[in-house]
Amino acid sequence: MKYKSFKDANKIVKRSTFLVTNPEENKYKWNTFFGNNNPIHLELGTGRGEFIINMALTNPKINFVGIEISEDQLVKAVQKLNNKNIPNLALICADAHDIDKIFGKEISTIYLTFSEPWPKAHNEKNRFTHENYLKLYDKIFKKDKHIIMKTDNKGLFQYSLQTLSQYWYVFDKVSLDLHNDENPVKSNIMTDWERKCVQDKKPIYYLDASFKG
Ligand SMILES: C[S@@+](CC[C@H](N)C(=O)[O-])C[C@H]1O[C@@H](n2cnc3c(N)ncnc32)[C@H](O)[C@@H]1O
């Protein structure tokens, strides 16, 4: 999807101390980069950063990396971070297709929050739960595989339940209506989009899937 262009997005993003400009250089060295041995969690398609920034703030013992392809989106995350000191957060402007060039087997959890649904069949390969992506994740998961997904798109959710189960993931939680679930997810970080869905009484679909290696 093409997002509205933001004047000087490129320059503003590059100036941010949160942006890792040559992320490939940190492959296999992300724990050194963060200066600790805490687990590393990754969000694909970080957008304006609401989710990853708040996750980093509320979970200081976990390192978070957000990958976003669009500078016009990432610039909004960078602006939120102005003058903030969040040592467990890093942002990368890159295509998620390239994550295996950026990470070795270093990642504990992957978040797919409100990912683009790519509803047309000819775009299926772009869905973050397409088999090709699941194979790519195998290259960066440390040991156990762990994916957490939230979406308001039923089609993408149904598709993901199928692809993940065909790939032997086990579901630790599946919710067809996260905000009316009898066992709500503790400390759920909401984005503006999620708040709007809740206001409009649209269900949020949620899954927590893993594969023990
Ligand atoms: C609908 S937004 C969701 C943003 C954020 N996760 C949230 O919940 O607010 C989806 C984001 O994924 C990004 N995206 C789509 N395909 C991507 C890819 N191949 N690599 C990295 N980012 C991608 C888009 O640019 C967009 O910012």
PDB file of C-alpha atoms and ligand atoms in Angstrom:
ATOM      1  CA  MET A   1       0.000   0.000   0.000  1.00  0.00           C
ATOM      2  CA  LYS A   2       1.223   3.535  -0.785  1.00  0.00           C
ATOM      3  CA  TYR A   3       1.050   5.891   2.192  1.00  0.00           C
ATOM      4  CA  LYS A   4       0.641   9.664   1.959  1.00  0.00           C
ATOM      5  CA  SER A   5       4.065  11.201   1.452  1.00  0.00           C
ATOM      6  CA  PHE A   6       5.564  13.182   4.309  1.00  0.00           C
ATOM      7  CA  LYS A   7       7.922  16.075   3.518  1.00  0.00           C
ATOM      8  CA  ASP A   8      11.564  15.219   4.297  1.00  0.00           C
ATOM      9  CA  ALA A   9      10.551  11.856   5.805  1.00  0.00           C
ATOM     10  CA  ASN A  10      13.825  10.359   4.617  1.00  0.00           C
ATOM     11  CA  LYS A  11      15.987  12.988   6.347  1.00  0.00           C
ATOM     12  CA  ILE A  12      13.981  12.973   9.579  1.00  0.00           C
ATOM     13  CA  VAL A  13      14.055   9.164   9.830  1.00  0.00           C
ATOM     14  CA  LYS A  14      17.807   9.034   9.130  1.00  0.00           C
ATOM     15  CA  ARG A  15      18.527  11.570  11.872  1.00  0.00           C
ATOM     16  CA  SER A  16      16.790   9.462  14.538  1.00  0.00           C
ATOM     17  CA  THR A  17      19.047   7.777  17.067  1.00  0.00           C
ATOM     18  CA  PHE A  18      16.562   4.873  17.092  1.00  0.00           C
ATOM     19  CA  LEU A  19      17.179   4.096  13.407  1.00  0.00           C
ATOM     20  CA  VAL A  20      19.755   1.404  12.671  1.00  0.00           C
ATOM     21  CA  THR A  21      21.153   2.469   9.315  1.00  0.00           C
ATOM     22  CA  ASN A  22      23.171  -0.627   8.379  1.00  0.00           C
ATOM     23  CA  PRO A  23      21.220  -3.370  10.161  1.00  0.00           C
ATOM     24  CA  GLU A  24      22.943  -6.193   8.235  1.00  0.00           C
ATOM     25  CA  GLU A  25      26.127  -5.356  10.145  1.00  0.00           C
ATOM     26  CA  ASN A  26      24.432  -6.468  13.359  1.00  0.00           C
ATOM     27  CA  LYS A  27      23.512  -9.924  12.078  1.00  0.00           C
ATOM     28  CA  TYR A  28      24.316 -12.384  14.895  1.00  0.00           C
ATOM     29  CA  LYS A  29      25.369  -9.383  17.034  1.00  0.00           C
ATOM     30  CA  TRP A  30      22.044  -7.914  18.123  1.00  0.00           C
ATOM     31  CA  ASN A  31      22.617  -8.798  21.771  1.00  0.00           C
ATOM     32  CA  THR A  32      25.915  -6.926  21.613  1.00  0.00           C
ATOM     33  CA  PHE A  33      24.098  -4.039  19.962  1.00  0.00           C
ATOM     34  CA  PHE A  34      21.619  -3.888  22.871  1.00  0.00           C
ATOM     35  CA  GLY A  35      24.368  -4.556  25.413  1.00  0.00           C
ATOM     36  CA  ASN A  36      22.551  -7.398  27.167  1.00  0.00           C
ATOM     37  CA  ASN A  37      21.378 -10.982  26.661  1.00  0.00           C
ATOM     38  CA  ASN A  38      17.675 -10.228  26.953  1.00  0.00           C
ATOM     39  CA  PRO A  39      15.330 -11.804  24.405  1.00  0.00           C
ATOM     40  CA  ILE A  40      14.773  -9.957  21.123  1.00  0.00           C
ATOM     41  CA  HIS A  41      11.234  -9.475  19.818  1.00  0.00           C
ATOM     42  CA  LEU A  42      10.500  -8.253  16.309  1.00  0.00           C
ATOM     43  CA  GLU A  43       7.511  -6.487  14.800  1.00  0.00           C
ATOM     44  CA  LEU A  44       7.054  -6.676  11.032  1.00  0.00           C
ATOM     45  CA  GLY A  45       5.326  -3.636   9.540  1.00  0.00           C
ATOM     46  CA  THR A  46       5.764  -1.321  12.514  1.00  0.00           C
ATOM     47  CA  GLY A  47       3.949   1.573  10.849  1.00  0.00           C
ATOM     48  CA  ARG A  48       3.708   4.600  13.142  1.00  0.00           C
ATOM     49  CA  GLY A  49       5.288   2.650  15.967  1.00  0.00           C
ATOM     50  CA  GLU A  50       2.536   2.834  18.587  1.00  0.00           C
ATOM     51  CA  PHE A  51       2.648  -0.863  19.358  1.00  0.00           C
ATOM     52  CA  ILE A  52       6.410  -1.383  19.468  1.00  0.00           C
ATOM     53  CA  ILE A  53       7.162   1.835  21.379  1.00  0.00           C
ATOM     54  CA  ASN A  54       4.668   0.991  24.120  1.00  0.00           C
ATOM     55  CA  MET A  55       5.813  -2.628  24.236  1.00  0.00           C
ATOM     56  CA  ALA A  56       9.397  -1.423  24.755  1.00  0.00           C
ATOM     57  CA  LEU A  57       8.338   1.012  27.467  1.00  0.00           C
ATOM     58  CA  THR A  58       6.319  -1.576  29.381  1.00  0.00           C
ATOM     59  CA  ASN A  59       8.794  -4.475  28.982  1.00  0.00           C
ATOM     60  CA  PRO A  60      12.279  -3.118  29.714  1.00  0.00           C
ATOM     61  CA  LYS A  61      13.767  -6.641  30.036  1.00  0.00           C
ATOM     62  CA  ILE A  62      12.959  -7.421  26.383  1.00  0.00           C
ATOM     63  CA  ASN A  63      14.672  -5.847  23.364  1.00  0.00           C
ATOM     64  CA  PHE A  64      12.313  -4.743  20.593  1.00  0.00           C
ATOM     65  CA  VAL A  65      13.059  -4.187  16.924  1.00  0.00           C
ATOM     66  CA  GLY A  66      10.491  -2.708  14.554  1.00  0.00           C
ATOM     67  CA  ILE A  67      10.845  -3.118  10.791  1.00  0.00           C
ATOM     68  CA  GLU A  68       8.948  -0.815   8.473  1.00  0.00           C
ATOM     69  CA  ILE A  69       9.263  -0.484   4.700  1.00  0.00           C
ATOM     70  CA  SER A  70       7.789   3.015   4.376  1.00  0.00           C
ATOM     71  CA  GLU A  71       9.685   6.088   5.540  1.00  0.00           C
ATOM     72  CA  ASP A  72       6.405   8.006   5.331  1.00  0.00           C
ATOM     73  CA  GLN A  73       5.084   5.735   8.077  1.00  0.00           C
ATOM     74  CA  LEU A  74       8.274   5.383  10.100  1.00  0.00           C
ATOM     75  CA  VAL A  75       8.662   9.156  10.341  1.00  0.00           C
ATOM     76  CA  LYS A  76       5.601   9.225  12.638  1.00  0.00           C
ATOM     77  CA  ALA A  77       7.260   6.706  14.961  1.00  0.00           C
ATOM     78  CA  VAL A  78      10.469   8.710  14.959  1.00  0.00           C
ATOM     79  CA  GLN A  79       8.594  11.905  15.837  1.00  0.00           C
ATOM     80  CA  LYS A  80       6.938  10.184  18.814  1.00  0.00           C
ATOM     81  CA  LEU A  81      10.387   9.181  20.009  1.00  0.00           C
ATOM     82  CA  ASN A  82      11.891  12.657  19.934  1.00  0.00           C
ATOM     83  CA  ASN A  83      14.026  13.197  23.063  1.00  0.00           C
ATOM     84  CA  LYS A  84      13.053   9.810  24.503  1.00  0.00           C
ATOM     85  CA  ASN A  85      15.549   7.388  25.942  1.00  0.00           C
ATOM     86  CA  ILE A  86      14.395   3.806  25.333  1.00  0.00           C
ATOM     87  CA  PRO A  87      17.521   1.639  25.285  1.00  0.00           C
ATOM     88  CA  ASN A  88      15.590  -1.560  24.443  1.00  0.00           C
ATOM     89  CA  LEU A  89      14.139  -0.246  21.164  1.00  0.00           C
ATOM     90  CA  ALA A  90      15.562  -0.127  17.632  1.00  0.00           C
ATOM     91  CA  LEU A  91      13.900   0.727  14.319  1.00  0.00           C
ATOM     92  CA  ILE A  92      14.859  -0.457  10.859  1.00  0.00           C
ATOM     93  CA  CYS A  93      13.634   0.874   7.530  1.00  0.00           C
ATOM     94  CA  ALA A  94      13.631  -2.255   5.365  1.00  0.00           C
ATOM     95  CA  ASP A  95      11.488  -4.767   3.548  1.00  0.00           C
ATOM     96  CA  ALA A  96      10.452  -7.674   5.780  1.00  0.00           C
ATOM     97  CA  HIS A  97      11.517  -9.961   2.909  1.00  0.00           C
ATOM     98  CA  ASP A  98      15.111  -9.209   3.949  1.00  0.00           C
ATOM     99  CA  ILE A  99      14.942 -10.172   7.635  1.00  0.00           C
ATOM    100  CA  ASP A 100      17.239 -13.144   7.110  1.00  0.00           C
ATOM    101  CA  LYS A 101      19.952 -10.725   5.927  1.00  0.00           C
ATOM    102  CA  ILE A 102      19.511  -8.706   9.134  1.00  0.00           C
ATOM    103  CA  PHE A 103      19.144 -11.392  11.805  1.00  0.00           C
ATOM    104  CA  GLY A 104      20.724 -14.760  12.456  1.00  0.00           C
ATOM    105  CA  LYS A 105      18.939 -17.165  14.799  1.00  0.00           C
ATOM    106  CA  GLU A 106      18.346 -14.413  17.335  1.00  0.00           C
ATOM    107  CA  ILE A 107      14.618 -13.728  17.530  1.00  0.00           C
ATOM    108  CA  SER A 108      12.279 -15.073  20.231  1.00  0.00           C
ATOM    109  CA  THR A 109       8.922 -13.610  19.168  1.00  0.00           C
ATOM    110  CA  ILE A 110       7.490 -12.056  16.005  1.00  0.00           C
ATOM    111  CA  TYR A 111       4.503  -9.677  16.203  1.00  0.00           C
ATOM    112  CA  LEU A 112       2.181  -9.211  13.262  1.00  0.00           C
ATOM    113  CA  THR A 113      -0.116  -6.407  14.367  1.00  0.00           C
ATOM    114  CA  PHE A 114      -2.746  -5.205  11.936  1.00  0.00           C
ATOM    115  CA  SER A 115      -0.639  -6.326   8.985  1.00  0.00           C
ATOM    116  CA  GLU A 116      -1.824  -5.476   5.519  1.00  0.00           C
ATOM    117  CA  PRO A 117      -4.305  -8.201   4.527  1.00  0.00           C
ATOM    118  CA  TRP A 118      -3.479  -8.380   0.804  1.00  0.00           C
ATOM    119  CA  PRO A 119      -6.933  -9.837   0.017  1.00  0.00           C
ATOM    120  CA  LYS A 120      -6.362 -10.458  -3.691  1.00  0.00           C
ATOM    121  CA  ALA A 121      -5.135 -13.943  -4.575  1.00  0.00           C
ATOM    122  CA  HIS A 122      -2.309 -12.618  -6.758  1.00  0.00           C
ATOM    123  CA  ASN A 123      -0.909 -10.786  -3.687  1.00  0.00           C
ATOM    124  CA  GLU A 124      -1.044 -13.817  -1.391  1.00  0.00           C
ATOM    125  CA  LYS A 125       2.760 -14.046  -1.202  1.00  0.00           C
ATOM    126  CA  ASN A 126       2.871 -10.631   0.510  1.00  0.00           C
ATOM    127  CA  ARG A 127       0.858 -11.835   3.506  1.00  0.00           C
ATOM    128  CA  PHE A 128       3.146 -12.166   6.515  1.00  0.00           C
ATOM    129  CA  THR A 129       1.710 -15.616   7.223  1.00  0.00           C
ATOM    130  CA  HIS A 130       2.294 -16.986   3.719  1.00  0.00           C
ATOM    131  CA  GLU A 131       4.330 -20.213   3.812  1.00  0.00           C
ATOM    132  CA  ASN A 132       7.325 -18.406   2.276  1.00  0.00           C
ATOM    133  CA  TYR A 133       7.344 -16.001   5.208  1.00  0.00           C
ATOM    134  CA  LEU A 134       6.969 -18.856   7.711  1.00  0.00           C
ATOM    135  CA  LYS A 135      10.048 -20.472   6.120  1.00  0.00           C
ATOM    136  CA  LEU A 136      11.888 -17.170   6.376  1.00  0.00           C
ATOM    137  CA  TYR A 137      11.029 -16.905  10.087  1.00  0.00           C
ATOM    138  CA  ASP A 138      12.616 -20.341  10.616  1.00  0.00           C
ATOM    139  CA  LYS A 139      15.945 -18.734   9.702  1.00  0.00           C
ATOM    140  CA  ILE A 140      15.730 -16.080  12.431  1.00  0.00           C
ATOM    141  CA  PHE A 141      13.965 -17.784  15.329  1.00  0.00           C
ATOM    142  CA  LYS A 142      16.450 -18.602  18.057  1.00  0.00           C
ATOM    143  CA  LYS A 143      15.035 -21.973  19.078  1.00  0.00           C
ATOM    144  CA  ASP A 144      11.308 -22.091  19.704  1.00  0.00           C
ATOM    145  CA  LYS A 145       9.098 -20.292  17.206  1.00  0.00           C
ATOM    146  CA  HIS A 146       6.578 -17.804  18.563  1.00  0.00           C
ATOM    147  CA  ILE A 147       4.188 -15.597  16.587  1.00  0.00           C
ATOM    148  CA  ILE A 148       1.596 -13.209  18.004  1.00  0.00           C
ATOM    149  CA  MET A 149      -0.926 -11.782  15.571  1.00  0.00           C
ATOM    150  CA  LYS A 150      -3.699  -9.209  15.931  1.00  0.00           C
ATOM    151  CA  THR A 151      -5.966  -8.112  13.127  1.00  0.00           C
ATOM    152  CA  ASP A 152      -9.451  -6.854  12.386  1.00  0.00           C
ATOM    153  CA  ASN A 153      -9.373  -8.635   9.016  1.00  0.00           C
ATOM    154  CA  LYS A 154     -11.299 -11.902   9.180  1.00  0.00           C
ATOM    155  CA  GLY A 155      -9.994 -13.147   5.827  1.00  0.00           C
ATOM    156  CA  LEU A 156      -6.358 -12.671   6.829  1.00  0.00           C
ATOM    157  CA  PHE A 157      -7.030 -14.283  10.195  1.00  0.00           C
ATOM    158  CA  GLN A 158      -8.699 -17.371   8.701  1.00  0.00           C
ATOM    159  CA  TYR A 159      -5.859 -17.659   6.193  1.00  0.00           C
ATOM    160  CA  SER A 160      -3.256 -17.381   8.955  1.00  0.00           C
ATOM    161  CA  LEU A 161      -4.915 -20.030  11.142  1.00  0.00           C
ATOM    162  CA  GLN A 162      -4.673 -22.350   8.151  1.00  0.00           C
ATOM    163  CA  THR A 163      -1.090 -21.615   7.104  1.00  0.00           C
ATOM    164  CA  LEU A 164       0.232 -21.714  10.670  1.00  0.00           C
ATOM    165  CA  SER A 165      -1.463 -25.009  11.508  1.00  0.00           C
ATOM    166  CA  GLN A 166      -0.297 -26.550   8.216  1.00  0.00           C
ATOM    167  CA  TYR A 167       3.201 -25.488   9.278  1.00  0.00           C
ATOM    168  CA  TRP A 168       2.798 -27.331  12.618  1.00  0.00           C
ATOM    169  CA  TYR A 169       2.376 -24.303  14.829  1.00  0.00           C
ATOM    170  CA  VAL A 170       0.293 -24.943  17.946  1.00  0.00           C
ATOM    171  CA  PHE A 171      -2.140 -22.281  19.133  1.00  0.00           C
ATOM    172  CA  ASP A 172      -1.664 -21.221  22.743  1.00  0.00           C
ATOM    173  CA  LYS A 173      -4.530 -18.752  22.368  1.00  0.00           C
ATOM    174  CA  VAL A 174      -7.047 -17.926  19.660  1.00  0.00           C
ATOM    175  CA  SER A 175      -9.622 -15.200  20.178  1.00  0.00           C
ATOM    176  CA  LEU A 176     -12.333 -14.233  17.720  1.00  0.00           C
ATOM    177  CA  ASP A 177     -13.163 -11.142  19.771  1.00  0.00           C
ATOM    178  CA  LEU A 178     -10.220 -10.065  21.884  1.00  0.00           C
ATOM    179  CA  HIS A 179     -12.001  -7.266  23.699  1.00  0.00           C
ATOM    180  CA  ASN A 180     -14.945  -9.427  24.745  1.00  0.00           C
ATOM    181  CA  ASP A 181     -12.921 -12.535  25.534  1.00  0.00           C
ATOM    182  CA  GLU A 182     -13.634 -14.246  28.851  1.00  0.00           C
ATOM    183  CA  ASN A 183      -9.856 -14.655  29.287  1.00  0.00           C
ATOM    184  CA  PRO A 184      -8.519 -11.302  28.091  1.00  0.00           C
ATOM    185  CA  VAL A 185      -4.880 -10.946  27.120  1.00  0.00           C
ATOM    186  CA  LYS A 186      -3.057  -9.240  29.967  1.00  0.00           C
ATOM    187  CA  SER A 187      -1.356  -5.922  29.163  1.00  0.00           C
ATOM    188  CA  ASN A 188      -2.651  -5.721  25.601  1.00  0.00           C
ATOM    189  CA  ILE A 189      -1.121  -2.702  23.873  1.00  0.00           C
ATOM    190  CA  MET A 190      -3.752  -0.903  21.810  1.00  0.00           C
ATOM    191  CA  THR A 191      -3.109   1.192  18.711  1.00  0.00           C
ATOM    192  CA  ASP A 192      -5.374   4.031  17.509  1.00  0.00           C
ATOM    193  CA  TRP A 193      -6.715   1.716  14.813  1.00  0.00           C
ATOM    194  CA  GLU A 194      -7.545  -0.950  17.390  1.00  0.00           C
ATOM    195  CA  ARG A 195      -9.317   1.653  19.579  1.00  0.00           C
ATOM    196  CA  LYS A 196     -11.369   2.742  16.569  1.00  0.00           C
ATOM    197  CA  CYS A 197     -12.344  -0.891  15.815  1.00  0.00           C
ATOM    198  CA  VAL A 198     -13.425  -1.364  19.440  1.00  0.00           C
ATOM    199  CA  GLN A 199     -15.464   1.868  19.338  1.00  0.00           C
ATOM    200  CA  ASP A 200     -17.115   0.683  16.102  1.00  0.00           C
ATOM    201  CA  LYS A 201     -17.814  -2.692  17.802  1.00  0.00           C
ATOM    202  CA  LYS A 202     -15.649  -4.539  15.255  1.00  0.00           C
ATOM    203  CA  PRO A 203     -14.022  -7.692  16.651  1.00  0.00           C
ATOM    204  CA  ILE A 204     -10.263  -7.947  16.959  1.00  0.00           C
ATOM    205  CA  TYR A 205      -8.908 -11.383  16.089  1.00  0.00           C
ATOM    206  CA  TYR A 206      -5.906 -12.569  18.054  1.00  0.00           C
ATOM    207  CA  LEU A 207      -3.636 -15.581  17.999  1.00  0.00           C
ATOM    208  CA  ASP A 208      -0.609 -16.694  19.936  1.00  0.00           C
ATOM    209  CA  ALA A 209       1.092 -19.566  18.133  1.00  0.00           C
ATOM    210  CA  SER A 210       4.263 -21.455  18.860  1.00  0.00           C
ATOM    211  CA  PHE A 211       6.375 -24.374  17.788  1.00  0.00           C
ATOM    212  CA  LYS A 212       8.793 -25.817  20.313  1.00  0.00           C
ATOM    213  CA  GLY A 213      12.114 -26.593  18.645  1.00  0.00           C
TER     214      GLY A 213
HETATM  215  C1  LIG B   1      -1.703  -1.325   8.557  1.00  0.00           C
HETATM  216  S1  LIG B   1      -0.103  -0.872   9.040  1.00  0.00           S
HETATM  217  C2  LIG B   1       0.028  -1.470  10.708  1.00  0.00           C
HETATM  218  C3  LIG B   1       1.079  -0.772  11.483  1.00  0.00           C
HETATM  219  C4  LIG B   1       1.296  -1.233  12.939  1.00  0.00           C
HETATM  220  N1  LIG B   1       1.719  -2.613  13.017  1.00  0.00           N
HETATM  221  C5  LIG B   1       0.084  -0.992  13.808  1.00  0.00           C
HETATM  222  O1  LIG B   1      -0.504  -1.958  14.295  1.00  0.00           O
HETATM  223  O2  LIG B   1      -0.263   0.176  14.001  1.00  0.00           O
HETATM  224  C6  LIG B   1       0.890  -2.060   8.136  1.00  0.00           C
HETATM  225  C7  LIG B   1       2.324  -1.589   7.959  1.00  0.00           C
HETATM  226  O3  LIG B   1       3.102  -2.635   7.380  1.00  0.00           O
HETATM  227  C8  LIG B   1       4.054  -2.049   6.493  1.00  0.00           C
HETATM  228  N2  LIG B   1       4.530  -3.080   5.544  1.00  0.00           N
HETATM  229  C9  LIG B   1       3.814  -3.686   4.567  1.00  0.00           C
HETATM  230  N3  LIG B   1       4.575  -4.569   3.914  1.00  0.00           N
HETATM  231  C10 LIG B   1       5.820  -4.512   4.480  1.00  0.00           C
HETATM  232  C11 LIG B   1       7.038  -5.192   4.234  1.00  0.00           C
HETATM  233  N4  LIG B   1       7.159  -6.110   3.267  1.00  0.00           N
HETATM  234  N5  LIG B   1       8.089  -4.912   5.027  1.00  0.00           N
HETATM  235  C12 LIG B   1       7.995  -3.986   6.035  1.00  0.00           C
HETATM  236  N6  LIG B   1       6.866  -3.302   6.286  1.00  0.00           N
HETATM  237  C13 LIG B   1       5.785  -3.563   5.534  1.00  0.00           C
HETATM  238  C14 LIG B   1       3.265  -0.936   5.836  1.00  0.00           C
HETATM  239  O4  LIG B   1       4.097   0.043   5.238  1.00  0.00           O
HETATM  240  C15 LIG B   1       2.456  -0.402   7.016  1.00  0.00           C
HETATM  241  O5  LIG B   1       3.107   0.632   7.692  1.00  0.00           O
END
